[in-house]
PDB file of C-alpha atoms in Angstrom:
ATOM      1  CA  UNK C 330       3.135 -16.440 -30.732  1.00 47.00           C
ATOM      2  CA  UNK C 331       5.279 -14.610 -28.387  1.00 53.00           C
ATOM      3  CA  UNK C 332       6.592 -12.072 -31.450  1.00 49.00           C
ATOM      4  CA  UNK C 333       3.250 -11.790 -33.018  1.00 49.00           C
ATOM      5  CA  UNK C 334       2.827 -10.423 -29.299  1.00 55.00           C
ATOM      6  CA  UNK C 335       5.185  -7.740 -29.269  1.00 54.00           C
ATOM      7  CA  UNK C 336       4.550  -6.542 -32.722  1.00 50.00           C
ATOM      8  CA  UNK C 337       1.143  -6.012 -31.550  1.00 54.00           C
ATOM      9  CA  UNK C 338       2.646  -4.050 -28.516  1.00 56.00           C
ATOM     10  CA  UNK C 339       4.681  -2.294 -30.585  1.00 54.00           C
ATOM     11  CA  UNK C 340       1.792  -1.443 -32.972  1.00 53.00           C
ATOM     12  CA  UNK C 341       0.032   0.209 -30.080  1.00 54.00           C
ATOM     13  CA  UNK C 342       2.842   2.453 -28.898  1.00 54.00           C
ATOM     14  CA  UNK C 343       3.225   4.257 -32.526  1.00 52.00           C
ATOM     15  CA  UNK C 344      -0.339   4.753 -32.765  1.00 52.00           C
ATOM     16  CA  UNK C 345      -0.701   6.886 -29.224  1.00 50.00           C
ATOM     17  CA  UNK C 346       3.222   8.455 -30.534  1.00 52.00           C
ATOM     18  CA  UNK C 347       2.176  10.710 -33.120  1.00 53.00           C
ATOM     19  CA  UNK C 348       1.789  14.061 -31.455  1.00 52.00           C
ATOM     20  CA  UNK C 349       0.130  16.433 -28.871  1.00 63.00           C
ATOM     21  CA  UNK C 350       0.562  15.314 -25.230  1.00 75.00           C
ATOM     22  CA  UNK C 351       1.621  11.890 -24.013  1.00 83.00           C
ATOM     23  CA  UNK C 352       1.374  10.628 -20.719  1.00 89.00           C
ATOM     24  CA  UNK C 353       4.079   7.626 -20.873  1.00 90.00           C
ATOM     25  CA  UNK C 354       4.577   5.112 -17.742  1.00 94.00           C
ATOM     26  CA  UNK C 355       6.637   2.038 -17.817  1.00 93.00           C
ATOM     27  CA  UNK C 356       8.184  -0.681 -15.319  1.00 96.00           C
ATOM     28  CA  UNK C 357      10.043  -3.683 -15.325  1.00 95.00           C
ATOM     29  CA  UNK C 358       8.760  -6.882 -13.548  1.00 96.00           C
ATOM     30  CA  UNK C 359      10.833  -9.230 -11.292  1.00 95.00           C
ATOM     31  CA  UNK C 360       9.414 -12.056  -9.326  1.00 94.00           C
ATOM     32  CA  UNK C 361       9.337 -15.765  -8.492  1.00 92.00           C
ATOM     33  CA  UNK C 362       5.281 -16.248  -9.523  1.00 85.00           C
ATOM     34  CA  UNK C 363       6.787 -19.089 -11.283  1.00 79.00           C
ATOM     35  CA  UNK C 364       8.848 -21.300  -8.914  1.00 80.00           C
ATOM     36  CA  UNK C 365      11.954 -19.486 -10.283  1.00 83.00           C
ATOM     37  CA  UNK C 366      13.619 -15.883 -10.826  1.00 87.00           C
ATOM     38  CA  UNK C 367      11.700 -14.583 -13.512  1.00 87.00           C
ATOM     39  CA  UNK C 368      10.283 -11.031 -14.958  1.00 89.00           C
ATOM     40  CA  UNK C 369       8.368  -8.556 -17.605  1.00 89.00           C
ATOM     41  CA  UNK C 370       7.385  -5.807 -18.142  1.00 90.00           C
ATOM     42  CA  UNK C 371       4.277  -2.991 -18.643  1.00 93.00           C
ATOM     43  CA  UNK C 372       3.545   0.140 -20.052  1.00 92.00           C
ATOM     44  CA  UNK C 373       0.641   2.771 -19.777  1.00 93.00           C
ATOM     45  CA  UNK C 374       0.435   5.740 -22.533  1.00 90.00           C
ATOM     46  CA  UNK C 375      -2.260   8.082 -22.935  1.00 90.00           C
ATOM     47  CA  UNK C 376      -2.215  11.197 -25.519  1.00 88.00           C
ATOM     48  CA  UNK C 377      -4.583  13.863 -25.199  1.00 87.00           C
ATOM     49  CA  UNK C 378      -6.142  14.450 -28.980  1.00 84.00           C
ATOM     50  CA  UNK C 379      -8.175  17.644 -27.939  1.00 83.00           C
ATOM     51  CA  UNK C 380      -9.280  18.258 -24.482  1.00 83.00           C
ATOM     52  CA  UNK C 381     -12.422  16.062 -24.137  1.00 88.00           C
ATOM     53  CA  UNK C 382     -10.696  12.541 -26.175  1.00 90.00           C
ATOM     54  CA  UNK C 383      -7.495  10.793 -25.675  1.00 91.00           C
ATOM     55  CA  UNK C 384      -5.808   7.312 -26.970  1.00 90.00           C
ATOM     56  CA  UNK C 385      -4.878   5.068 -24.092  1.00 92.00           C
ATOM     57  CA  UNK C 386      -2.324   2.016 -25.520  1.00 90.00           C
ATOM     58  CA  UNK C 387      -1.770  -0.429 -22.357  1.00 91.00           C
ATOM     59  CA  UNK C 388       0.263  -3.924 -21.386  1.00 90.00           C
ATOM     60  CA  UNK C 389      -0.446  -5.067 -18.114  1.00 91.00           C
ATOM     61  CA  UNK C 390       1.919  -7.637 -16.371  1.00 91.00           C
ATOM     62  CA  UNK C 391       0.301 -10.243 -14.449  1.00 85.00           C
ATOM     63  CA  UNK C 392       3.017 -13.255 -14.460  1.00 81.00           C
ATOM     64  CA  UNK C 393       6.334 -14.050 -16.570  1.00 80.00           C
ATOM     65  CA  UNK C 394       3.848 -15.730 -19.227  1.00 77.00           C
ATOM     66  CA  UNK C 395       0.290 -13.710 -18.605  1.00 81.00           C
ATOM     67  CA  UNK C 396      -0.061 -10.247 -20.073  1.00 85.00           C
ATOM     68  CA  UNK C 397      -3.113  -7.985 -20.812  1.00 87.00           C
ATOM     69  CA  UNK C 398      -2.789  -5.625 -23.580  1.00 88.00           C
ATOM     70  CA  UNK C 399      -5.649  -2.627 -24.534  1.00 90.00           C
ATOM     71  CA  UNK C 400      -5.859   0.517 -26.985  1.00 90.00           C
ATOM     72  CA  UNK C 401      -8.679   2.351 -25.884  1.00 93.00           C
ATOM     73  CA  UNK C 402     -10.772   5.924 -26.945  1.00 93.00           C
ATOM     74  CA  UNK C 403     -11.419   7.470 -23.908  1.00 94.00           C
ATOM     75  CA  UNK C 404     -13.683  10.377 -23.315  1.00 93.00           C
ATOM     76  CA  UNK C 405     -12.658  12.905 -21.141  1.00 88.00           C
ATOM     77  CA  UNK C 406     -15.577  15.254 -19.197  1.00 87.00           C
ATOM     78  CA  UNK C 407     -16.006  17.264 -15.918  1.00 84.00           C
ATOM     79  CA  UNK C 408     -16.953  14.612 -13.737  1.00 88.00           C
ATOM     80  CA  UNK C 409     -16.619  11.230 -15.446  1.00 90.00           C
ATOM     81  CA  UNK C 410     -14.373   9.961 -18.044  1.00 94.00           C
ATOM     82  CA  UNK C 411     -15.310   6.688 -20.249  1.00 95.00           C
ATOM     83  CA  UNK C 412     -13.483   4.611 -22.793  1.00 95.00           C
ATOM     84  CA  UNK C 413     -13.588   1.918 -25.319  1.00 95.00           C
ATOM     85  CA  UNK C 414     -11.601  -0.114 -27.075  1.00 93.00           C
ATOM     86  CA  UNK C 415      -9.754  -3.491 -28.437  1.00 90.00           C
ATOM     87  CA  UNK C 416      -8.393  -5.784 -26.346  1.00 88.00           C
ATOM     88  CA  UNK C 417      -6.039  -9.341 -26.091  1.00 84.00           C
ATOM     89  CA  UNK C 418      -4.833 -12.035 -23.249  1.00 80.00           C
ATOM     90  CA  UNK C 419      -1.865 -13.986 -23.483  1.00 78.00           C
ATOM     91  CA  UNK C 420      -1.739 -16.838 -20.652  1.00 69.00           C
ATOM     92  CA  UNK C 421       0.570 -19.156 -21.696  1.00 61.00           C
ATOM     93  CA  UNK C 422       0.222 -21.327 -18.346  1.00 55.00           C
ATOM     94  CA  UNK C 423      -3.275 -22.523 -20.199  1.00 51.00           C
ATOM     95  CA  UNK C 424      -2.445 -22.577 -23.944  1.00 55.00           C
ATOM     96  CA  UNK C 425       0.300 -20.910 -25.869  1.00 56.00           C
ATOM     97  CA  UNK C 426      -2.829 -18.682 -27.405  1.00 67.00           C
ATOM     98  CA  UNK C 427      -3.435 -14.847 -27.676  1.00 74.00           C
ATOM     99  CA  UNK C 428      -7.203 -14.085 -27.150  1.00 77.00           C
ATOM    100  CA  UNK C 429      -8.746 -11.344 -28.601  1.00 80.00           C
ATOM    101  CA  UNK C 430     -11.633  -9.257 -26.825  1.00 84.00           C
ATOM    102  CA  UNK C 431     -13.020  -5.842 -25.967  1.00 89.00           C
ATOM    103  CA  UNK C 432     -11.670  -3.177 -23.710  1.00 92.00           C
ATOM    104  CA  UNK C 433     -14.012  -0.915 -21.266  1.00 94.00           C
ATOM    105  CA  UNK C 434     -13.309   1.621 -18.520  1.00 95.00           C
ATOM    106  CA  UNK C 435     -15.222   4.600 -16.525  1.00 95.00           C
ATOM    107  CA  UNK C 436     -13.938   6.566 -13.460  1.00 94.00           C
ATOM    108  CA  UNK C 437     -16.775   8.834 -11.629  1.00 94.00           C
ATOM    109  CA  UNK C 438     -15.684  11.882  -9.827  1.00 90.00           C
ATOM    110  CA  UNK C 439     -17.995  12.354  -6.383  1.00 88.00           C
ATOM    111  CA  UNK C 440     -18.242  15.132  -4.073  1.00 85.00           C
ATOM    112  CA  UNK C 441     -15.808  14.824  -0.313  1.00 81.00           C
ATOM    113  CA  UNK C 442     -12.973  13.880  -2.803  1.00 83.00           C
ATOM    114  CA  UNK C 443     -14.096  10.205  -3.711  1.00 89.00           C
ATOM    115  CA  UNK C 444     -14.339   8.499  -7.041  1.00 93.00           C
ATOM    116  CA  UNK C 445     -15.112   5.292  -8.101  1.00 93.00           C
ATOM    117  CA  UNK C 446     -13.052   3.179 -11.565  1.00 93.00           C
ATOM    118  CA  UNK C 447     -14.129   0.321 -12.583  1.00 93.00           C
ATOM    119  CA  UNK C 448     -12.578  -1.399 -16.117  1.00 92.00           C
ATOM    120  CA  UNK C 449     -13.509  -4.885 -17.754  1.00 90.00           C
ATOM    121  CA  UNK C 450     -12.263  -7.319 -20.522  1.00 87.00           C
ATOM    122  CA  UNK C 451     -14.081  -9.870 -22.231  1.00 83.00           C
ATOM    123  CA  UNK C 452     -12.610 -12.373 -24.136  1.00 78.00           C
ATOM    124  CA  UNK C 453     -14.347 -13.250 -27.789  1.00 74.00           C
ATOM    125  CA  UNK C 454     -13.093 -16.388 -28.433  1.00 62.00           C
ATOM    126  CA  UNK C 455     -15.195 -19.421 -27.799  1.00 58.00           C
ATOM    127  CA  UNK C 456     -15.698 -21.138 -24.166  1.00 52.00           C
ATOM    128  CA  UNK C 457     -14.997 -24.193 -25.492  1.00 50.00           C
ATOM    129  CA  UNK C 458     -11.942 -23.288 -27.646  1.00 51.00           C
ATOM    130  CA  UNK C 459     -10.322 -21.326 -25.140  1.00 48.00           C
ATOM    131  CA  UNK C 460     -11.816 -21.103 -21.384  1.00 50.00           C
ATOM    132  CA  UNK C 461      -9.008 -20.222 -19.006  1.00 44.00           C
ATOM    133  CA  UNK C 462      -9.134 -16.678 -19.744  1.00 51.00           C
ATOM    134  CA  UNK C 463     -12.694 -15.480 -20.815  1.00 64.00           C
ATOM    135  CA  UNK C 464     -13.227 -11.992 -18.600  1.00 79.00           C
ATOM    136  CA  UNK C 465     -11.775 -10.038 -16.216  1.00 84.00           C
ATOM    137  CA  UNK C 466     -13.538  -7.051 -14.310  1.00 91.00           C
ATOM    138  CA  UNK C 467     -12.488  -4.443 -11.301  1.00 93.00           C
ATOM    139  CA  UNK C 468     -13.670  -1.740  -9.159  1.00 95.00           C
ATOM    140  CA  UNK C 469     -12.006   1.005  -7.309  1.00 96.00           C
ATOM    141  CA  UNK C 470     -13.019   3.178  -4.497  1.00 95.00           C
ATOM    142  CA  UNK C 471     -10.717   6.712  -5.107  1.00 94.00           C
ATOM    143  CA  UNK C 472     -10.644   8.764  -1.507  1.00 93.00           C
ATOM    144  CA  UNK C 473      -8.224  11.860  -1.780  1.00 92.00           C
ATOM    145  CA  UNK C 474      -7.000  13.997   1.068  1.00 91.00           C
ATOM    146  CA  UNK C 475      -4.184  16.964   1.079  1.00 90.00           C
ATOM    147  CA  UNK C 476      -1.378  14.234   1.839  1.00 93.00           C
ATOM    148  CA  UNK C 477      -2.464  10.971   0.488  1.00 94.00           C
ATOM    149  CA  UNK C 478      -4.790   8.902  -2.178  1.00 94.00           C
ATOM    150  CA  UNK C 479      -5.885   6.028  -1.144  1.00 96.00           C
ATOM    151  CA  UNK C 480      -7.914   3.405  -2.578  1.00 96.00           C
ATOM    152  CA  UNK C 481      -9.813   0.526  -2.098  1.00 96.00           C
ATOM    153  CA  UNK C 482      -9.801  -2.431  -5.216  1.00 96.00           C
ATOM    154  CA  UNK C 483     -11.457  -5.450  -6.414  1.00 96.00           C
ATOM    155  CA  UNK C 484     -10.969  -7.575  -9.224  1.00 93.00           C
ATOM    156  CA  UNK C 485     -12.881 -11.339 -10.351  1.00 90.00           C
ATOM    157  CA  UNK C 486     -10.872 -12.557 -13.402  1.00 84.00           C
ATOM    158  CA  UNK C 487     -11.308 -16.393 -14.720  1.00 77.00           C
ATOM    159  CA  UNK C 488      -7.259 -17.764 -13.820  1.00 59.00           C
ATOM    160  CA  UNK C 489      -5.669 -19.737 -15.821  1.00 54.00           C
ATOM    161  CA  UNK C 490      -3.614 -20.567 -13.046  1.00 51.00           C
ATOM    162  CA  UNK C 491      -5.488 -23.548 -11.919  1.00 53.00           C
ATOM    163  CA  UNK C 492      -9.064 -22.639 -13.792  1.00 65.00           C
ATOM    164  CA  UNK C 493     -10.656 -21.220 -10.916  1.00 75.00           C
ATOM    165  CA  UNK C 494     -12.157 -17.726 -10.283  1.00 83.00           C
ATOM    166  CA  UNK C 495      -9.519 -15.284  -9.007  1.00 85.00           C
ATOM    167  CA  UNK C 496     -10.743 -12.947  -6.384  1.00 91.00           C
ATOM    168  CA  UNK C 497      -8.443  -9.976  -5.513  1.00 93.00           C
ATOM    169  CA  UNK C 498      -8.370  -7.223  -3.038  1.00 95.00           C
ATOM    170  CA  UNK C 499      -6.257  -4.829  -2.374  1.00 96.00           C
ATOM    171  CA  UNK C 500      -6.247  -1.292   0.053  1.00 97.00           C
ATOM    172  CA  UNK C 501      -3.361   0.856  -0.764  1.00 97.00           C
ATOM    173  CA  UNK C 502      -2.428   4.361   0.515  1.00 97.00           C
ATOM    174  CA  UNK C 503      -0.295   6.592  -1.404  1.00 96.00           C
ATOM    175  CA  UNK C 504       0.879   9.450   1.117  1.00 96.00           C
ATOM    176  CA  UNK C 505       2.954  12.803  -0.144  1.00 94.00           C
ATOM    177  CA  UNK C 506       3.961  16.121   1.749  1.00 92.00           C
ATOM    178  CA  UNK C 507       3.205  19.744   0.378  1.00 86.00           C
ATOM    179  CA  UNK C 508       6.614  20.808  -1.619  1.00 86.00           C
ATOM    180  CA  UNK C 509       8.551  17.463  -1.380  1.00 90.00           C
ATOM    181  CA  UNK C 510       8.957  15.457  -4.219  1.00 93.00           C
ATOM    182  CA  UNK C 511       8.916  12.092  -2.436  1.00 93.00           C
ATOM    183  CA  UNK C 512       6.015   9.735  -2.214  1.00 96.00           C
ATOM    184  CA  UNK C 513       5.657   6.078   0.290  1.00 97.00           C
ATOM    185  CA  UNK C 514       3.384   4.113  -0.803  1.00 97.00           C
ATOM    186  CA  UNK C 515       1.955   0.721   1.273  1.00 97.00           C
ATOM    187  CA  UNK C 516      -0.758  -1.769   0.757  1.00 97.00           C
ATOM    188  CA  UNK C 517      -2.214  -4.782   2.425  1.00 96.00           C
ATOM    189  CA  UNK C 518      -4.202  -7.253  -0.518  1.00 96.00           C
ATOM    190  CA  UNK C 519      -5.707 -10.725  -0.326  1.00 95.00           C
ATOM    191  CA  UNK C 520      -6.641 -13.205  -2.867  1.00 92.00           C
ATOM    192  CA  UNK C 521      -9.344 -15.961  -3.153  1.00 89.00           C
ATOM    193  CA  UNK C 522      -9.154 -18.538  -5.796  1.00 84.00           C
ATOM    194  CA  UNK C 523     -12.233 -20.234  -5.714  1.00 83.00           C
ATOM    195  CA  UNK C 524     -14.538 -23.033  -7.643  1.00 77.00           C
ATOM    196  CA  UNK C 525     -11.326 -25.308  -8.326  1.00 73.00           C
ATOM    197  CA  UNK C 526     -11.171 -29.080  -7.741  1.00 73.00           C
ATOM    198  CA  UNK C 527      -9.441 -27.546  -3.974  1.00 73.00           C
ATOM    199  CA  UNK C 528     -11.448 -25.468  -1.262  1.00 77.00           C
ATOM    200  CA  UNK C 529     -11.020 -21.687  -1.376  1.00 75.00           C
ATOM    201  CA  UNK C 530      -7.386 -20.913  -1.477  1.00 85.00           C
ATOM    202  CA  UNK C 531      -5.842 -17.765   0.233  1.00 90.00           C
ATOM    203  CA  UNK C 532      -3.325 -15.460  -0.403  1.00 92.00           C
ATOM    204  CA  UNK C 533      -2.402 -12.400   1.631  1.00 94.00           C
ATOM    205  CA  UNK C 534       0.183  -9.831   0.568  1.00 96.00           C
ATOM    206  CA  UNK C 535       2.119  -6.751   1.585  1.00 97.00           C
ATOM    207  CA  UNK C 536       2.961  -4.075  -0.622  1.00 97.00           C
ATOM    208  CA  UNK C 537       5.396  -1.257  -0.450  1.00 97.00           C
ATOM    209  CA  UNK C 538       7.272   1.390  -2.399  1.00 97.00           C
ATOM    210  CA  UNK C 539       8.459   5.117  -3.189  1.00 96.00           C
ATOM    211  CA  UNK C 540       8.461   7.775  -5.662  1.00 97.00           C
ATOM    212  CA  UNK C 541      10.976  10.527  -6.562  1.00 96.00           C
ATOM    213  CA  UNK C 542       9.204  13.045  -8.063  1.00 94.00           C
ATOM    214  CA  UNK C 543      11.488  15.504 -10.881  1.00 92.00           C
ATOM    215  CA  UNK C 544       9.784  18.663 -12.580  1.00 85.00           C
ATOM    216  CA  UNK C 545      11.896  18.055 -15.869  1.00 86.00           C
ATOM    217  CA  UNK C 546      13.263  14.065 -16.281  1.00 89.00           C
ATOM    218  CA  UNK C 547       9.841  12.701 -15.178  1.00 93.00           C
ATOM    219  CA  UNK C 548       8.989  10.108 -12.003  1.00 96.00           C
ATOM    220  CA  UNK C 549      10.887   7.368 -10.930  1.00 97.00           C
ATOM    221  CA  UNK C 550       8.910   4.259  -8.560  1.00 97.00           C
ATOM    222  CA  UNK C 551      10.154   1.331  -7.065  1.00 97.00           C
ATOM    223  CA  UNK C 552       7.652  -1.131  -5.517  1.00 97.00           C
ATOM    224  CA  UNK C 553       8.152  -4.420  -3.651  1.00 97.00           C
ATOM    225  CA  UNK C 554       5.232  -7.166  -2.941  1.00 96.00           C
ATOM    226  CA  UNK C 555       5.742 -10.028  -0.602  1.00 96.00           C
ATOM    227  CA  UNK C 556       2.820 -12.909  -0.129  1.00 94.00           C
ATOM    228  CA  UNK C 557       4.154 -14.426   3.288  1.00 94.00           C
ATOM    229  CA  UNK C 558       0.246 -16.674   3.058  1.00 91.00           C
ATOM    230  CA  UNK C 559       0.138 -18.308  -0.141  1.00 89.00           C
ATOM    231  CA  UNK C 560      -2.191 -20.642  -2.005  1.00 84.00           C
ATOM    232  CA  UNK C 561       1.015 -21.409  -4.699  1.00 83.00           C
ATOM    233  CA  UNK C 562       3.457 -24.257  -4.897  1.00 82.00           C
ATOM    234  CA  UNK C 563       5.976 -21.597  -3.434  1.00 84.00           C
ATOM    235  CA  UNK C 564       7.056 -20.478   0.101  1.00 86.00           C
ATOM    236  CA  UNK C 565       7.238 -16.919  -0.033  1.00 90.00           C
ATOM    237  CA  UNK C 566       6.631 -15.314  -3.346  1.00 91.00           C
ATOM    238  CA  UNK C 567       7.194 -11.993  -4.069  1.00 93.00           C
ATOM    239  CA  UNK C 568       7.732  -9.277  -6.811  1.00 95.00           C
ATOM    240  CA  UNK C 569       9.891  -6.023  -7.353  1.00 96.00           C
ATOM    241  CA  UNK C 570       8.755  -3.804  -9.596  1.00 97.00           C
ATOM    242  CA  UNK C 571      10.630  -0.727 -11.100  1.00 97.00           C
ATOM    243  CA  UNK C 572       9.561   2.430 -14.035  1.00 96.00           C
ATOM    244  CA  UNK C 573       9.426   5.771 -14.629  1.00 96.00           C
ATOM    245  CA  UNK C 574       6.515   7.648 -15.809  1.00 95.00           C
ATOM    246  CA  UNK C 575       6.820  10.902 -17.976  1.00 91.00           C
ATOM    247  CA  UNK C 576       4.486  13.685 -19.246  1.00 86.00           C
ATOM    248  CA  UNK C 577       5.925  14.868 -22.995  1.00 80.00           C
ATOM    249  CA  UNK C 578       4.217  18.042 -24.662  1.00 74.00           C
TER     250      UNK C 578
END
């Protein structure tokens, strides 16, 4: 099941390859989400057909045996963008089963430099052949100002994890000076997994990272995420997390 996976991954990144302008971003995944040293890894491309539609192929990395993966058409306007598309789950933690389902996403652009993104999946397959992953949906609130975007995000998925309702929030600043091509990034997120067998179970986080920012070979990030308050069957979890990202005329 795993190969089927990456063929399918694989499928996605020749279909967004095939010309005009790509905007490529990927990253390597280290952590200990599973009671051991473990790892992934993720990908975002997006090529711009003509200036109002674009192809956006995505795998998201979620835990050493939990992925996301969507090819979306997005449309591109002057204060909103909205897309559409295909899109599977793997959660092997549940069942060793890739779900198929559908893909959506819109970002608004408001005035005073806000915006709001908010994105979905929902599974096709069957409650009652396959409920541990049915839907996921999230919300951002965008607020930009001439050194920093920041952001405020929430996200309800059904988890696999222990087949409970996964509650995450996270605030994250992004903060940049005029001219120097460094970035720090830091975060502060909590978790709620709720309507298990348990009572609500907590997990706070602290996230951190940099950029280096190049005109010609691209970006380079490094970020770092430590849960010292966890519900898991671990004492401190936490994940390092590594890519580039590249813009290719």
């Amino acid at each position: 099941m795993k190969i089927k996976f990456i063929v399918f991954i694989a499928t996605f990144i020749s279909f967004v390859s095939f010309g005009f302008s790509l905007d490529l971003s990927f990253a390597g995944h280290f952590d200990t989400y599973s009671g051991s040293n473990s790892g992934g890894f993720s990908f975002d491309a997006t090529e711009t057909i003509i200036p109002k539609l674009a192809l956006n192929a995505k795998l998201d990395y979620f835990s050493p045996d939990s992925y996301e993966a969507q090819c979306l058409v997005l449309g591109n306007f002057k204060l909103f963008s909205v897309g559409a598309g295909i899109a599977y789950s793997m959660d092997n933690t549940a069942k060793n089963i890739i779900v198929p389902g559908l893909g959506f996403t819109a970002t608004v652009k408001l005035p005073l430099n806000l915006g709001l993104n908010t994105a979905a999946i929902i599974s096709l397959a069957p409650a009652n052949l396959y409920q541990a992953y049915s839907f996921r949906v999230k919300g951002s609130i965008l607020f930009d100002t001439p050194n920093a975007h920041s952001s405020i995000n929430y996200s309800l998925k059904q988890s696999a994890e222990k087949e409970g309702l996964l509650h995450s929030t996270l605030f994250r600043v992004d903060a940049f000076e005029k001219n120097i091509p460094f970035t720090i990034m830091l975060g502060f997120g909590a978790d709620f997994l709720t309507h298990t067998e348990n009572p609500v179970q907590i997990e706070g986080s602290i996230i951190g990272g940099f950029s280096i920012i190049t005109k010609k070979f691209g970006t380079y990030f490094v970020e770092g995420k430590v849960s010292p308050i966890t519900y898991r069957d671990i004492d401190i979890p936490f994940e390092i997390k590594a890519g580039a990202s590249f813009l290719l005329d």
